[in-house]
Structures are given as C-alpha cells and as structure tokens.
mmCIF file of C-alpha atoms in Angstrom:
data_model
loop_
_atom_site.group_PDB
_atom_site.id
_atom_site.type_symbol
_atom_site.label_atom_id
_atom_site.label_comp_id
_atom_site.label_asym_id
_atom_site.label_seq_id
_atom_site.Cartn_x
_atom_site.Cartn_y
_atom_site.Cartn_z
ATOM 1 C CA MET A 665 -32.725 47.529 -57.976
ATOM 2 C CA PRO A 666 -33.436 43.997 -59.286
ATOM 3 C CA TYR A 667 -31.636 41.164 -57.541
ATOM 4 C CA ILE A 668 -29.567 39.002 -59.904
ATOM 5 C CA LYS A 669 -30.078 35.351 -59.018
ATOM 6 C CA ARG A 670 -26.814 33.621 -58.155
ATOM 7 C CA THR A 671 -25.935 30.080 -59.134
ATOM 8 C CA LEU A 672 -24.453 29.432 -55.694
ATOM 9 C CA GLU A 673 -27.765 29.942 -53.883
ATOM 10 C CA GLN A 674 -28.828 26.295 -54.035
ATOM 11 C CA LYS A 675 -25.321 25.091 -53.201
ATOM 12 C CA ILE A 676 -25.236 27.256 -50.057
ATOM 13 C CA LEU A 677 -28.552 25.808 -48.899
ATOM 14 C CA GLU A 678 -27.312 22.282 -49.578
ATOM 15 C CA VAL A 679 -24.055 22.602 -47.642
ATOM 16 C CA SER A 680 -25.942 24.354 -44.808
ATOM 17 C CA GLU A 681 -27.824 21.109 -44.285
ATOM 18 C CA ASP A 682 -24.540 19.278 -43.662
ATOM 19 C CA TYR A 683 -22.296 21.807 -41.908
ATOM 20 C CA SER A 684 -22.890 23.956 -38.832
ATOM 21 C CA CYS A 685 -20.610 26.648 -40.261
ATOM 22 C CA VAL A 686 -20.415 27.904 -43.851
ATOM 23 C CA LEU A 687 -17.648 30.343 -44.822
ATOM 24 C CA LEU A 688 -18.270 32.291 -48.048
ATOM 25 C CA ILE A 689 -15.132 33.976 -49.342
ATOM 26 C CA GLY A 690 -14.279 36.010 -52.407
ATOM 27 C CA PRO A 691 -13.216 39.456 -53.620
ATOM 28 C CA ARG A 692 -14.833 42.567 -52.216
ATOM 29 C CA GLN A 693 -18.283 43.542 -53.578
ATOM 30 C CA VAL A 694 -18.982 40.402 -55.604
ATOM 31 C CA GLY A 695 -22.343 39.943 -53.875
ATOM 32 C CA LYS A 696 -21.572 37.573 -51.000
ATOM 33 C CA THR A 697 -23.633 39.406 -48.390
ATOM 34 C CA THR A 698 -26.413 40.318 -50.823
ATOM 35 C CA MET A 699 -26.920 36.678 -51.780
ATOM 36 C CA LEU A 700 -26.985 35.478 -48.175
ATOM 37 C CA GLU A 701 -29.384 38.260 -47.176
ATOM 38 C CA HIS A 702 -31.634 37.124 -50.023
ATOM 39 C CA LEU A 703 -31.515 33.551 -48.706
ATOM 40 C CA MET A 704 -32.290 34.805 -45.172
ATOM 41 C CA GLU A 705 -35.587 36.410 -46.177
ATOM 42 C CA GLY A 706 -38.471 34.896 -44.231
ATOM 43 C CA THR A 707 -36.186 33.145 -41.715
ATOM 44 C CA ASN A 708 -35.179 34.002 -38.146
ATOM 45 C CA ARG A 709 -31.510 34.375 -39.039
ATOM 46 C CA GLN A 710 -30.013 37.712 -37.998
ATOM 47 C CA LYS A 711 -27.175 39.576 -39.671
ATOM 48 C CA ILE A 712 -24.326 41.331 -37.881
ATOM 49 C CA THR A 713 -21.515 43.118 -39.687
ATOM 50 C CA LEU A 714 -17.999 43.643 -38.388
ATOM 51 C CA ASP A 715 -17.693 46.717 -40.582
ATOM 52 C CA ASP A 716 -19.362 48.396 -37.612
ATOM 53 C CA ALA A 717 -16.598 49.559 -35.245
ATOM 54 C CA GLU A 718 -18.521 48.716 -32.072
ATOM 55 C CA ASN A 719 -19.425 45.226 -33.260
ATOM 56 C CA ARG A 720 -15.815 44.661 -34.246
ATOM 57 C CA ARG A 721 -14.514 45.866 -30.883
ATOM 58 C CA LEU A 722 -16.745 43.465 -28.956
ATOM 59 C CA ALA A 723 -16.046 40.532 -31.286
ATOM 60 C CA LYS A 724 -12.315 40.991 -30.800
ATOM 61 C CA SER A 725 -12.269 41.783 -27.075
ATOM 62 C CA ASP A 726 -14.927 39.306 -25.880
ATOM 63 C CA PRO A 727 -15.854 36.864 -28.645
ATOM 64 C CA ALA A 728 -17.806 34.623 -26.255
ATOM 65 C CA LEU A 729 -20.069 37.515 -25.232
ATOM 66 C CA PHE A 730 -20.431 38.609 -28.854
ATOM 67 C CA LEU A 731 -21.707 35.150 -29.842
ATOM 68 C CA GLU A 732 -24.050 35.072 -26.858
ATOM 69 C CA MET A 733 -25.529 38.403 -27.895
ATOM 70 C CA HIS A 734 -25.938 37.202 -31.482
ATOM 71 C CA PRO A 735 -27.080 33.591 -31.190
ATOM 72 C CA ALA A 736 -27.454 31.193 -34.098
ATOM 73 C CA PRO A 737 -28.689 31.154 -36.736
ATOM 74 C CA VAL A 738 -26.605 34.185 -37.627
ATOM 75 C CA LEU A 739 -24.791 35.762 -40.565
ATOM 76 C CA ILE A 740 -21.521 37.391 -39.514
ATOM 77 C CA ASP A 741 -20.306 39.691 -42.281
ATOM 78 C CA GLU A 742 -16.633 40.638 -42.843
ATOM 79 C CA VAL A 743 -15.434 38.064 -40.333
ATOM 80 C CA GLN A 744 -11.784 38.680 -41.266
ATOM 81 C CA TYR A 745 -11.861 41.685 -38.926
ATOM 82 C CA ALA A 746 -12.291 39.461 -35.853
ATOM 83 C CA PRO A 747 -10.394 36.181 -36.270
ATOM 84 C CA GLU A 748 -10.803 35.677 -32.514
ATOM 85 C CA LEU A 749 -14.322 34.400 -33.238
ATOM 86 C CA PHE A 750 -13.168 31.216 -34.948
ATOM 87 C CA SER A 751 -12.030 29.284 -31.884
ATOM 88 C CA TYR A 752 -15.269 30.155 -30.068
ATOM 89 C CA ILE A 753 -17.411 29.101 -33.017
ATOM 90 C CA LYS A 754 -15.471 25.814 -32.944
ATOM 91 C CA ILE A 755 -16.566 25.241 -29.346
ATOM 92 C CA LEU A 756 -20.209 25.892 -30.218
ATOM 93 C CA VAL A 757 -20.021 23.572 -33.224
ATOM 94 C CA ASP A 758 -18.400 20.838 -31.130
ATOM 95 C CA ASN A 759 -21.162 21.279 -28.562
ATOM 96 C CA GLY A 760 -23.795 20.440 -31.128
ATOM 97 C CA ALA A 761 -24.668 23.614 -33.038
ATOM 98 C CA ALA A 762 -27.349 22.827 -35.607
ATOM 99 C CA PRO A 763 -26.508 22.608 -39.323
ATOM 100 C CA GLY A 764 -26.385 26.046 -40.917
ATOM 101 C CA SER A 765 -26.005 27.864 -37.584
ATOM 102 C CA TYR A 766 -23.173 30.141 -38.706
ATOM 103 C CA TRP A 767 -22.850 31.841 -42.055
ATOM 104 C CA LEU A 768 -19.613 33.807 -42.338
ATOM 105 C CA THR A 769 -18.378 36.071 -45.130
ATOM 106 C CA GLY A 770 -15.009 37.636 -45.771
ATOM 107 C CA SER A 771 -12.861 39.163 -48.481
ATOM 108 C CA GLN A 772 -9.360 38.087 -47.400
ATOM 109 C CA ALA A 773 -9.650 34.604 -48.780
ATOM 110 C CA PHE A 774 -6.234 33.114 -48.026
ATOM 111 C CA HIS A 775 -6.178 34.447 -44.463
ATOM 112 C CA LEU A 776 -9.681 33.194 -43.761
ATOM 113 C CA MET A 777 -8.990 29.777 -45.261
ATOM 114 C CA ASP A 778 -5.968 29.416 -43.008
ATOM 115 C CA LEU A 779 -8.033 30.394 -39.953
ATOM 116 C CA ALA A 780 -10.864 28.051 -40.866
ATOM 117 C CA GLN A 781 -8.555 25.134 -41.535
ATOM 118 C CA GLU A 782 -6.702 25.773 -38.296
ATOM 119 C CA SER A 783 -9.701 26.297 -35.997
ATOM 120 C CA LEU A 784 -12.632 24.710 -37.823
ATOM 121 C CA ALA A 785 -11.037 21.893 -39.808
ATOM 122 C CA GLY A 786 -13.737 19.412 -40.789
ATOM 123 C CA ARG A 787 -16.415 21.608 -39.232
ATOM 124 C CA THR A 788 -16.942 24.228 -41.898
ATOM 125 C CA ALA A 789 -17.775 24.314 -45.598
ATOM 126 C CA ILE A 790 -15.597 26.811 -47.453
ATOM 127 C CA VAL A 791 -17.260 28.198 -50.584
ATOM 128 C CA HIS A 792 -15.659 30.568 -53.098
ATOM 129 C CA MET A 793 -17.649 33.266 -54.856
ATOM 130 C CA SER A 794 -16.485 35.481 -57.691
ATOM 131 C CA ALA A 795 -18.117 38.165 -59.790
ATOM 132 C CA LEU A 796 -21.184 37.383 -61.889
ATOM 133 C CA SER A 797 -20.761 34.634 -64.457
ATOM 134 C CA GLN A 798 -21.911 34.640 -68.077
ATOM 135 C CA THR A 799 -24.794 32.332 -67.280
ATOM 136 C CA GLU A 800 -25.943 34.590 -64.443
ATOM 137 C CA LEU A 801 -25.774 37.712 -66.630
ATOM 138 C CA TYR A 802 -26.706 36.356 -70.041
ATOM 139 C CA GLY A 803 -28.186 32.907 -69.481
ATOM 140 C CA ASP A 804 -30.617 31.123 -67.208
ATOM 141 C CA GLY A 805 -28.274 30.729 -64.241
ATOM 142 C CA THR A 806 -27.640 27.038 -64.819
ATOM 143 C CA THR A 807 -24.026 26.053 -64.487
ATOM 144 C CA GLU A 808 -21.831 23.003 -64.618
ATOM 145 C CA PRO A 809 -18.035 22.872 -64.860
ATOM 146 C CA LEU A 810 -16.960 23.307 -68.464
ATOM 147 C CA SER A 811 -16.781 19.836 -69.995
ATOM 148 C CA LEU A 812 -15.583 18.925 -73.485
ATOM 149 C CA ASP A 813 -18.035 16.050 -73.776
ATOM 150 C CA ILE A 814 -20.178 16.535 -76.890
ATOM 151 C CA GLU A 815 -23.473 15.763 -75.140
ATOM 152 C CA LYS A 816 -22.691 18.199 -72.329
ATOM 153 C CA LEU A 817 -21.636 20.873 -74.808
ATOM 154 C CA ASN A 818 -24.908 20.519 -76.695
ATOM 155 C CA GLU A 819 -26.798 20.811 -73.424
ATOM 156 C CA ARG A 820 -24.680 23.752 -72.296
ATOM 157 C CA LYS A 821 -25.519 25.994 -75.238
ATOM 158 C CA LYS A 822 -29.232 25.751 -74.382
ATOM 159 C CA HIS A 823 -28.618 27.752 -71.200
ATOM 160 C CA LEU A 824 -26.560 30.648 -72.600
ATOM 161 C CA SER A 825 -27.131 33.410 -75.149
ATOM 162 C CA HIS A 826 -25.274 33.904 -78.425
ATOM 163 C CA CYS A 827 -23.232 37.028 -78.917
ATOM 164 C CA SER A 828 -21.112 38.583 -81.634
ATOM 165 C CA ALA A 829 -17.467 39.588 -81.274
ATOM 166 C CA THR A 830 -18.546 43.191 -80.659
ATOM 167 C CA GLU A 831 -21.010 42.105 -77.990
ATOM 168 C CA MET A 832 -18.346 39.940 -76.337
ATOM 169 C CA TYR A 833 -16.070 42.941 -75.896
ATOM 170 C CA ASP A 834 -18.998 44.851 -74.430
ATOM 171 C CA ARG A 835 -19.307 42.055 -71.839
ATOM 172 C CA ILE A 836 -15.591 42.291 -71.146
ATOM 173 C CA TRP A 837 -15.570 46.086 -70.847
ATOM 174 C CA ARG A 838 -18.661 46.315 -68.639
ATOM 175 C CA GLY A 839 -17.343 43.674 -66.249
ATOM 176 C CA ALA A 840 -19.274 41.439 -63.910
ATOM 177 C CA MET A 841 -19.614 43.323 -60.624
ATOM 178 C CA PRO A 842 -23.176 43.073 -59.258
ATOM 179 C CA GLY A 843 -23.274 46.642 -57.933
ATOM 180 C CA HIS A 844 -22.816 48.032 -61.439
ATOM 181 C CA ARG A 845 -24.470 45.322 -63.528
ATOM 182 C CA SER A 846 -27.666 45.343 -61.430
ATOM 183 C CA GLY A 847 -28.090 49.043 -62.169
ATOM 184 C CA LYS A 848 -27.629 50.111 -58.575
ATOM 185 C CA TYR A 849 -24.553 52.140 -59.549
ATOM 186 C CA LYS A 850 -25.063 53.255 -63.127
ATOM 187 C CA ASP A 851 -21.847 55.173 -63.823
ATOM 188 C CA ARG A 852 -19.216 52.527 -64.551
ATOM 189 C CA ASP A 853 -16.193 54.783 -64.031
ATOM 190 C CA VAL A 854 -17.448 56.132 -60.707
ATOM 191 C CA PHE A 855 -18.247 52.603 -59.558
ATOM 192 C CA TYR A 856 -14.776 51.222 -60.294
ATOM 193 C CA SER A 857 -13.045 54.320 -58.920
ATOM 194 C CA SER A 858 -14.961 53.877 -55.667
ATOM 195 C CA TYR A 859 -14.190 50.158 -55.699
ATOM 196 C CA ILE A 860 -10.430 50.766 -55.865
ATOM 197 C CA GLN A 861 -10.564 53.408 -53.125
ATOM 198 C CA SER A 862 -12.633 51.175 -50.857
ATOM 199 C CA TYR A 863 -10.381 48.184 -51.477
ATOM 200 C CA ILE A 864 -7.210 50.117 -50.656
ATOM 201 C CA ASN A 865 -8.679 51.973 -47.662
ATOM 202 C CA ARG A 866 -10.131 48.862 -46.054
ATOM 203 C CA ASP A 867 -8.331 45.712 -47.166
ATOM 204 C CA VAL A 868 -4.898 46.906 -48.256
ATOM 205 C CA THR A 869 -4.309 49.203 -45.273
ATOM 206 C CA ASP A 870 -5.369 46.336 -43.012
ATOM 207 C CA MET A 871 -2.761 44.033 -44.574
ATOM 208 C CA ILE A 872 -0.056 46.705 -45.106
ATOM 209 C CA PRO A 873 -0.250 49.310 -42.324
ATOM 210 C CA GLY A 874 1.095 52.672 -43.478
ATOM 211 C CA VAL A 875 1.013 51.811 -47.190
ATOM 212 C CA ASP A 876 1.270 54.696 -49.651
ATOM 213 C CA LYS A 877 -2.264 54.525 -51.041
ATOM 214 C CA LEU A 878 -1.577 56.476 -54.232
ATOM 215 C CA LEU A 879 1.468 54.364 -54.998
ATOM 216 C CA PHE A 880 -0.484 51.173 -54.417
ATOM 217 C CA ALA A 881 -3.194 52.396 -56.801
ATOM 218 C CA ASP A 882 -0.496 52.955 -59.432
ATOM 219 C CA PHE A 883 0.767 49.462 -58.718
ATOM 220 C CA ILE A 884 -2.645 47.903 -59.412
ATOM 221 C CA ARG A 885 -2.802 49.793 -62.732
ATOM 222 C CA ALA A 886 0.653 48.555 -63.700
ATOM 223 C CA ALA A 887 -0.413 44.994 -62.939
ATOM 224 C CA ALA A 888 -3.623 45.410 -64.985
ATOM 225 C CA CYS A 889 -1.549 46.325 -68.051
ATOM 226 C CA ARG A 890 0.008 42.846 -67.883
ATOM 227 C CA VAL A 891 -2.987 40.521 -67.635
ATOM 228 C CA GLY A 892 -2.576 37.244 -69.470
ATOM 229 C CA GLN A 893 1.208 37.548 -69.410
ATOM 230 C CA MET A 894 3.852 35.612 -67.542
ATOM 231 C CA LEU A 895 4.455 37.408 -64.278
ATOM 232 C CA ASN A 896 7.390 39.816 -64.224
ATOM 233 C CA ALA A 897 7.449 41.511 -60.823
ATOM 234 C CA HIS A 898 10.587 43.436 -61.765
ATOM 235 C CA ASP A 899 8.874 45.186 -64.703
ATOM 236 C CA ILE A 900 5.896 46.148 -62.553
ATOM 237 C CA ALA A 901 8.236 47.434 -59.848
ATOM 238 C CA GLN A 902 10.125 49.508 -62.420
ATOM 239 C CA ASP A 903 6.914 51.070 -63.717
ATOM 240 C CA VAL A 904 5.860 52.185 -60.246
ATOM 241 C CA GLY A 905 9.250 52.968 -58.716
ATOM 242 C CA VAL A 906 9.315 50.416 -55.906
ATOM 243 C CA SER A 907 11.753 47.635 -55.126
ATOM 244 C CA ASP A 908 11.319 44.136 -56.507
ATOM 245 C CA ASP A 909 10.706 42.823 -52.971
ATOM 246 C CA THR A 910 7.963 45.399 -52.412
ATOM 247 C CA ALA A 911 6.354 44.456 -55.715
ATOM 248 C CA LYS A 912 6.356 40.780 -54.733
ATOM 249 C CA ARG A 913 4.775 41.564 -51.347
ATOM 250 C CA TRP A 914 2.118 43.746 -52.967
ATOM 251 C CA LEU A 915 1.312 41.052 -55.512
ATOM 252 C CA GLN A 916 0.780 38.678 -52.596
ATOM 253 C CA VAL A 917 -1.731 41.152 -51.146
ATOM 254 C CA LEU A 918 -3.613 41.304 -54.465
ATOM 255 C CA GLU A 919 -3.674 37.513 -54.616
ATOM 256 C CA LYS A 920 -4.739 37.095 -50.973
ATOM 257 C CA SER A 921 -7.708 39.381 -51.561
ATOM 258 C CA GLU A 922 -8.447 37.581 -54.867
ATOM 259 C CA VAL A 923 -8.125 40.690 -57.023
ATOM 260 C CA ILE A 924 -5.649 38.670 -59.075
ATOM 261 C CA PHE A 925 -5.108 34.967 -59.542
ATOM 262 C CA TYR A 926 -2.496 32.879 -61.326
ATOM 263 C CA LEU A 927 -2.323 30.003 -63.716
ATOM 264 C CA ARG A 928 0.648 27.899 -62.710
ATOM 265 C CA PRO A 929 2.628 26.196 -65.476
ATOM 266 C CA TYR A 930 1.961 22.520 -66.068
ATOM 267 C CA SER A 931 5.006 20.326 -65.696
ATOM 268 C CA ASN A 932 6.072 16.888 -64.566
ATOM 269 C CA ASN A 933 9.242 14.875 -64.607
ATOM 270 C CA LEU A 934 8.672 13.853 -68.242
ATOM 271 C CA LEU A 935 8.443 17.465 -69.424
ATOM 272 C CA LYS A 936 11.799 18.858 -68.419
ATOM 273 C CA ARG A 937 11.957 22.041 -70.489
ATOM 274 C CA THR A 938 8.865 23.758 -69.121
ATOM 275 C CA ILE A 939 8.836 27.370 -67.951
ATOM 276 C CA LYS A 940 8.257 27.819 -64.205
ATOM 277 C CA THR A 941 6.760 31.343 -64.175
ATOM 278 C CA PRO A 942 2.976 31.735 -63.552
ATOM 279 C CA LYS A 943 0.621 33.836 -65.669
ATOM 280 C CA MET A 944 -1.412 36.579 -63.977
ATOM 281 C CA TYR A 945 -5.105 37.392 -64.376
ATOM 282 C CA PHE A 946 -7.630 39.726 -62.723
ATOM 283 C CA PHE A 947 -10.904 38.406 -61.326
ATOM 284 C CA ASP A 948 -12.915 41.030 -63.259
ATOM 285 C CA THR A 949 -12.184 42.370 -66.738
ATOM 286 C CA GLY A 950 -14.302 45.466 -66.167
ATOM 287 C CA LEU A 951 -11.779 46.444 -63.508
ATOM 288 C CA VAL A 952 -8.943 45.790 -65.981
ATOM 289 C CA ALA A 953 -10.594 47.955 -68.642
ATOM 290 C CA TYR A 954 -11.124 50.751 -66.120
ATOM 291 C CA LEU A 955 -7.561 50.615 -64.794
ATOM 292 C CA THR A 956 -6.064 50.581 -68.289
ATOM 293 C CA LYS A 957 -8.203 53.594 -69.272
ATOM 294 C CA TYR A 958 -10.184 52.147 -72.161
ATOM 295 C CA SER A 959 -13.209 54.431 -72.414
ATOM 296 C CA SER A 960 -15.385 52.142 -74.541
ATOM 297 C CA SER A 961 -15.688 48.508 -75.559
ATOM 298 C CA GLU A 962 -15.022 49.442 -79.195
ATOM 299 C CA ILE A 963 -11.679 51.034 -78.316
ATOM 300 C CA LEU A 964 -10.802 48.058 -76.093
ATOM 301 C CA MET A 965 -11.608 45.616 -78.919
ATOM 302 C CA ASN A 966 -9.010 47.302 -81.109
ATOM 303 C CA GLY A 967 -6.551 48.201 -78.356
ATOM 304 C CA ALA A 968 -3.141 46.854 -77.447
ATOM 305 C CA ILE A 969 -4.450 44.430 -74.805
ATOM 306 C CA ASN A 970 -7.424 43.112 -76.796
ATOM 307 C CA GLY A 971 -6.075 39.556 -76.986
ATOM 308 C CA ALA A 972 -4.815 39.491 -73.399
ATOM 309 C CA VAL A 973 -8.063 40.799 -71.908
ATOM 310 C CA LEU A 974 -10.080 38.273 -73.951
ATOM 311 C CA GLU A 975 -7.863 35.521 -72.546
ATOM 312 C CA ASN A 976 -8.335 36.928 -69.042
ATOM 313 C CA TYR A 977 -12.120 36.924 -69.488
ATOM 314 C CA THR A 978 -12.151 33.365 -70.802
ATOM 315 C CA VAL A 979 -9.922 31.927 -68.092
ATOM 316 C CA ALA A 980 -11.911 33.711 -65.359
ATOM 317 C CA GLU A 981 -15.232 32.427 -66.754
ATOM 318 C CA ILE A 982 -13.978 28.838 -66.908
ATOM 319 C CA ARG A 983 -12.800 29.167 -63.308
ATOM 320 C CA LYS A 984 -16.260 30.442 -62.273
ATOM 321 C CA THR A 985 -17.974 27.368 -63.738
ATOM 322 C CA TRP A 986 -16.068 25.231 -61.251
ATOM 323 C CA GLN A 987 -16.397 27.604 -58.300
ATOM 324 C CA ASN A 988 -20.153 27.965 -58.807
ATOM 325 C CA SER A 989 -20.527 24.183 -58.796
ATOM 326 C CA ILE A 990 -18.375 23.880 -55.632
ATOM 327 C CA LYS A 991 -16.151 21.478 -57.517
ATOM 328 C CA GLU A 992 -12.409 21.541 -57.890
ATOM 329 C CA SER A 993 -10.006 21.051 -60.728
ATOM 330 C CA LEU A 994 -6.417 22.014 -61.434
ATOM 331 C CA PHE A 995 -5.858 24.821 -63.922
ATOM 332 C CA HIS A 996 -2.519 25.310 -65.670
ATOM 333 C CA TYR A 997 -0.998 26.752 -68.781
ATOM 334 C CA TYR A 998 1.869 25.216 -70.742
ATOM 335 C CA ARG A 999 4.991 26.843 -72.127
ATOM 336 C CA ASP A 1000 8.437 25.398 -72.639
ATOM 337 C CA LYS A 1001 11.853 26.693 -73.580
ATOM 338 C CA ASP A 1002 11.168 25.776 -77.209
ATOM 339 C CA THR A 1003 8.249 28.304 -77.158
ATOM 340 C CA ASN A 1004 5.566 25.635 -77.403
ATOM 341 C CA GLU A 1005 2.558 27.115 -75.613
ATOM 342 C CA ILE A 1006 -1.006 26.188 -74.635
ATOM 343 C CA ASP A 1007 -3.104 28.956 -73.110
ATOM 344 C CA MET A 1008 -4.877 26.770 -70.538
ATOM 345 C CA VAL A 1009 -4.793 23.158 -69.427
ATOM 346 C CA ILE A 1010 -7.565 21.726 -67.256
ATOM 347 C CA GLU A 1011 -6.512 18.714 -65.230
ATOM 348 C CA THR A 1012 -9.509 16.667 -64.136
ATOM 349 C CA ASP A 1013 -10.498 12.993 -63.822
ATOM 350 C CA GLY A 1014 -6.938 11.928 -64.566
ATOM 351 C CA GLU A 1015 -6.793 13.670 -67.960
ATOM 352 C CA LEU A 1016 -5.370 16.890 -69.398
ATOM 353 C CA HIS A 1017 -7.696 19.049 -71.495
ATOM 354 C CA PRO A 1018 -5.820 21.690 -73.534
ATOM 355 C CA LEU A 1019 -7.466 24.983 -74.508
ATOM 356 C CA GLU A 1020 -6.282 27.657 -76.931
ATOM 357 C CA ILE A 1021 -7.892 31.127 -76.758
ATOM 358 C CA LYS A 1022 -7.968 33.289 -79.881
ATOM 359 C CA LYS A 1023 -9.432 36.651 -80.882
ATOM 360 C CA SER A 1024 -10.765 35.288 -84.135
ATOM 361 C CA THR A 1025 -14.098 34.264 -85.587
ATOM 362 C CA ASN A 1026 -12.432 31.669 -87.797
ATOM 363 C CA PRO A 1027 -9.312 30.275 -86.077
ATOM 364 C CA GLY A 1028 -7.006 27.964 -87.978
ATOM 365 C CA THR A 1029 -7.372 24.310 -87.106
ATOM 366 C CA GLU A 1030 -3.579 24.020 -86.974
ATOM 367 C CA LEU A 1031 -3.723 25.708 -83.572
ATOM 368 C CA ALA A 1032 -4.739 22.386 -82.065
ATOM 369 C CA SER A 1033 -1.458 20.810 -83.193
ATOM 370 C CA ALA A 1034 0.247 22.302 -80.137
ATOM 371 C CA PHE A 1035 -1.907 20.062 -77.936
ATOM 372 C CA ALA A 1036 0.210 17.040 -78.907
ATOM 373 C CA ILE A 1037 3.065 18.273 -76.695
ATOM 374 C CA LEU A 1038 1.050 17.046 -73.706
ATOM 375 C CA ASP A 1039 1.295 13.480 -75.010
ATOM 376 C CA LYS A 1040 4.807 13.432 -73.547
ATOM 377 C CA GLY A 1041 3.392 13.944 -70.048
ATOM 378 C CA SER A 1042 2.475 11.373 -67.440
ATOM 379 C CA LEU A 1043 -1.311 11.869 -67.759
ATOM 380 C CA PRO A 1044 -3.338 11.033 -70.880
ATOM 381 C CA ARG A 1045 -4.562 13.884 -73.047
ATOM 382 C CA GLY A 1046 -8.335 14.245 -73.215
ATOM 383 C CA SER A 1047 -10.457 16.398 -75.487
ATOM 384 C CA GLY A 1048 -9.238 19.892 -76.328
ATOM 385 C CA ALA A 1049 -10.741 23.044 -77.746
ATOM 386 C CA ILE A 1050 -10.010 26.331 -79.443
ATOM 387 C CA LEU A 1051 -12.067 29.027 -77.715
ATOM 388 C CA CYS A 1052 -12.789 31.962 -79.979
ATOM 389 C CA LEU A 1053 -15.255 34.637 -81.107
ATOM 390 C CA ARG A 1054 -17.221 32.591 -83.626
ATOM 391 C CA GLU A 1055 -20.946 32.398 -82.915
ATOM 392 C CA GLU A 1056 -21.537 28.647 -83.363
ATOM 393 C CA MET A 1057 -19.809 25.518 -82.096
ATOM 394 C CA SER A 1058 -17.789 23.451 -84.539
ATOM 395 C CA ALA A 1059 -15.145 20.718 -84.421
ATOM 396 C CA ILE A 1060 -11.738 19.924 -85.852
ATOM 397 C CA ASP A 1061 -12.207 16.235 -85.159
ATOM 398 C CA ARG A 1062 -13.928 14.071 -82.551
ATOM 399 C CA ASN A 1063 -11.444 15.068 -79.843
ATOM 400 C CA ASN A 1064 -10.922 18.760 -80.608
ATOM 401 C CA PHE A 1065 -13.669 21.362 -80.719
ATOM 402 C CA ILE A 1066 -13.994 24.982 -81.794
ATOM 403 C CA LEU A 1067 -16.105 26.689 -79.143
ATOM 404 C CA PRO A 1068 -17.508 30.221 -78.972
ATOM 405 C CA ILE A 1069 -16.512 31.931 -75.742
ATOM 406 C CA TRP A 1070 -20.154 32.768 -75.034
ATOM 407 C CA MET A 1071 -20.684 29.027 -74.388
ATOM 408 C CA ILE A 1072 -18.475 28.943 -71.296
#
C-alpha cells in the first residue's frame, strides 16, 4: 500500500540532530512506527518492539542487558510496556550517546510524558503525533500553525485543496487513520471495529486490570455521542449504568491514551462569570461516526450531531497544525453564565484569537460580535475568524475573516 508522507518527518530528523533520545507519542495506530520505519530505510538503525512478549520480559527484568543486546541507533516500539528502560537510557545519554541514538514510541501519552520528564528531563525531545491532517490527505503536506495573518492565509490556501460541504462531511466520516486511508484496510467499519477491540484489549486492560470490556466499549460510544459538548460525566455514567466516579476514571483513561482531548474554558480574574467545565472532543471523527452508527457521510451531514462533529473536526485539525510544527499554543473555548460563547480561542504571542465554527456556507457576520467579550480580559484580542463550509475565503473587516474549513 502507498505510504502517506507525514509532515513530522523533517521535524523528527531535525530534533534527532539535537537530542540523543526522541519520544514520539500519540494515539494507537496513527502511524508513529510506520513513519519512523520509513525514516530508518537505508540506515543501520534496528527496530525492536515491546509488543513481543519475550522482548518485553527482558526489557522489564534486565533493562541493561536489553539495551546491550539492542545497541544504538535503535527504535524501541511501544515503550510504555517497559518503563524500566528510561533510567537506563538516561545513563547512556549522560555517558555521551550520540544524537538520535534512541527513538521511542508509545501510545499512553500522559504516562510516558511523566516518565520522560522524571528520568530524561532535558535529555529527550517529546513529539506528539495525531491522525493524518488535511494537508497530508488533501494537500501537499506543508503545514504551519493556523495564523490569521492575511499574508499567511493567502499562502496557506496554495497548499490545500478546495472542497464542497458534501465533500467536507465525506472527510469527516472517513476519518484520518492511516491504516484505512492508505487503502491497507479497505472496509471502514471492520477497521474501526478492530481498532476499538485492540485499544480495549491492549491499552485499557493495561490501565484498568479486570475492566468489563463490553461495558467500556459502551462507554466510549456514549462519550462519542457528546463530542463538542461541555463534559457531563454524570450523563455518560447514566447512559452506561456505571457510577459517576467510574465514569470520571474511565474518561481519564481515554484522555491519557489521547482518544479524547479537552478544550478548557478561558478565564482570568477580569472575567468572573465564566463557566469552568471543559468541552470534550475525539482525536478522529471517523471513529466518532463509526461509534455513533452513521452509515454514510450523507446521513451524518443531516444527522443530529452534524454541527458537533464538524466542530470536533475543525478543532482537531487546528490542533494538528500546531502539533505537526512541534510548536505550542494554548487552546480554550469561552462561555459565561450569560450564555455568551466562543467555540475556540487560541492564545498565542500574547493575544487571544477567537474562532466561531458554523455548519453554513454563508454565515452571518453578526457571529463575530461575540468576540468583543474577550476585550474585558487581561490579554489583547487579535484577529478572529468564522470557520464554515463556504468554498472561498472572505472577510468581515480587516481583523475578522470568514474561512473555509478546508483551509485549516
């Protein structure tokens, strides 16, 4: 099957020139190992996977011997299964391991970040990878963090392909998982069914020994029905028949394995009436569409969650533009007790950039009026945008744009 070029390839090579250890983390099956194997071609780097029971046993029982048997440069896959390796890799790095000696991958992001920061602080580059981005699937692979600068917007649209509203929902429904989108696994439903089973059997049972697998699968479906909404763990618990505490613990598992992520509400001491509850999103909308049983993109486009899943897709794509550039920003949403709401707020370079997301090809310009609520905050308000299903970029004024979602 054809390999889909990943935007992170060049970034991985760059950080490998500076750091002896590179840790690539992200959800299961987003292409971490495939990309690194592609970069290894023609080199003397070997790959060892801790999915193999014997490799895992040795790595856990005698990590020093394991590293001697698999000397650098090496790719160690699924490193979360043997956290004992980290302190020994630290010793090798401190003793002068060459840049790029250790490439590590794992799918329990929070756990691995904690281990890396504890054992390899300052010695490892931590890189996040998500599912395929729009520019990887429908553009030329070029990416920069979404910027609302007019020159950068004009440059951005050169690297991506136009699409209609119908085509956008096809993108949403099909998802962005490399295994399916590359054509390796052609049947979408079988692919996502296998994905859920693999995730629960390997990651969830590792984090929650003895978990009821069928109940947890129901729990993921209940969560998928609420994408783009303020989190209500009680409602999800009620749907599945578990306690509120269990629901909160299971949501933590989904977040730790990056199946879901949150937008935290924006607030500061000058905005006293803001809501404190986060909004929940899935990393892949194809998974959402599968879990919520939409059998086609046309039905999804007209279904009950059509606006929420479009918002999920948009927020996830914006997040990917930053992850794929190995740059950081703060992402929020805004809602207060007076029901003023802004779907997304990007905090970067000391400014707040408000974004409204609408399932419309011709959104009303009055939607941007909500952005003024941020003027009461402690940071200045920068350019804003309404992100929608129109096919061409437009503007309300010099500081507020109307952007097609295909341009993200």
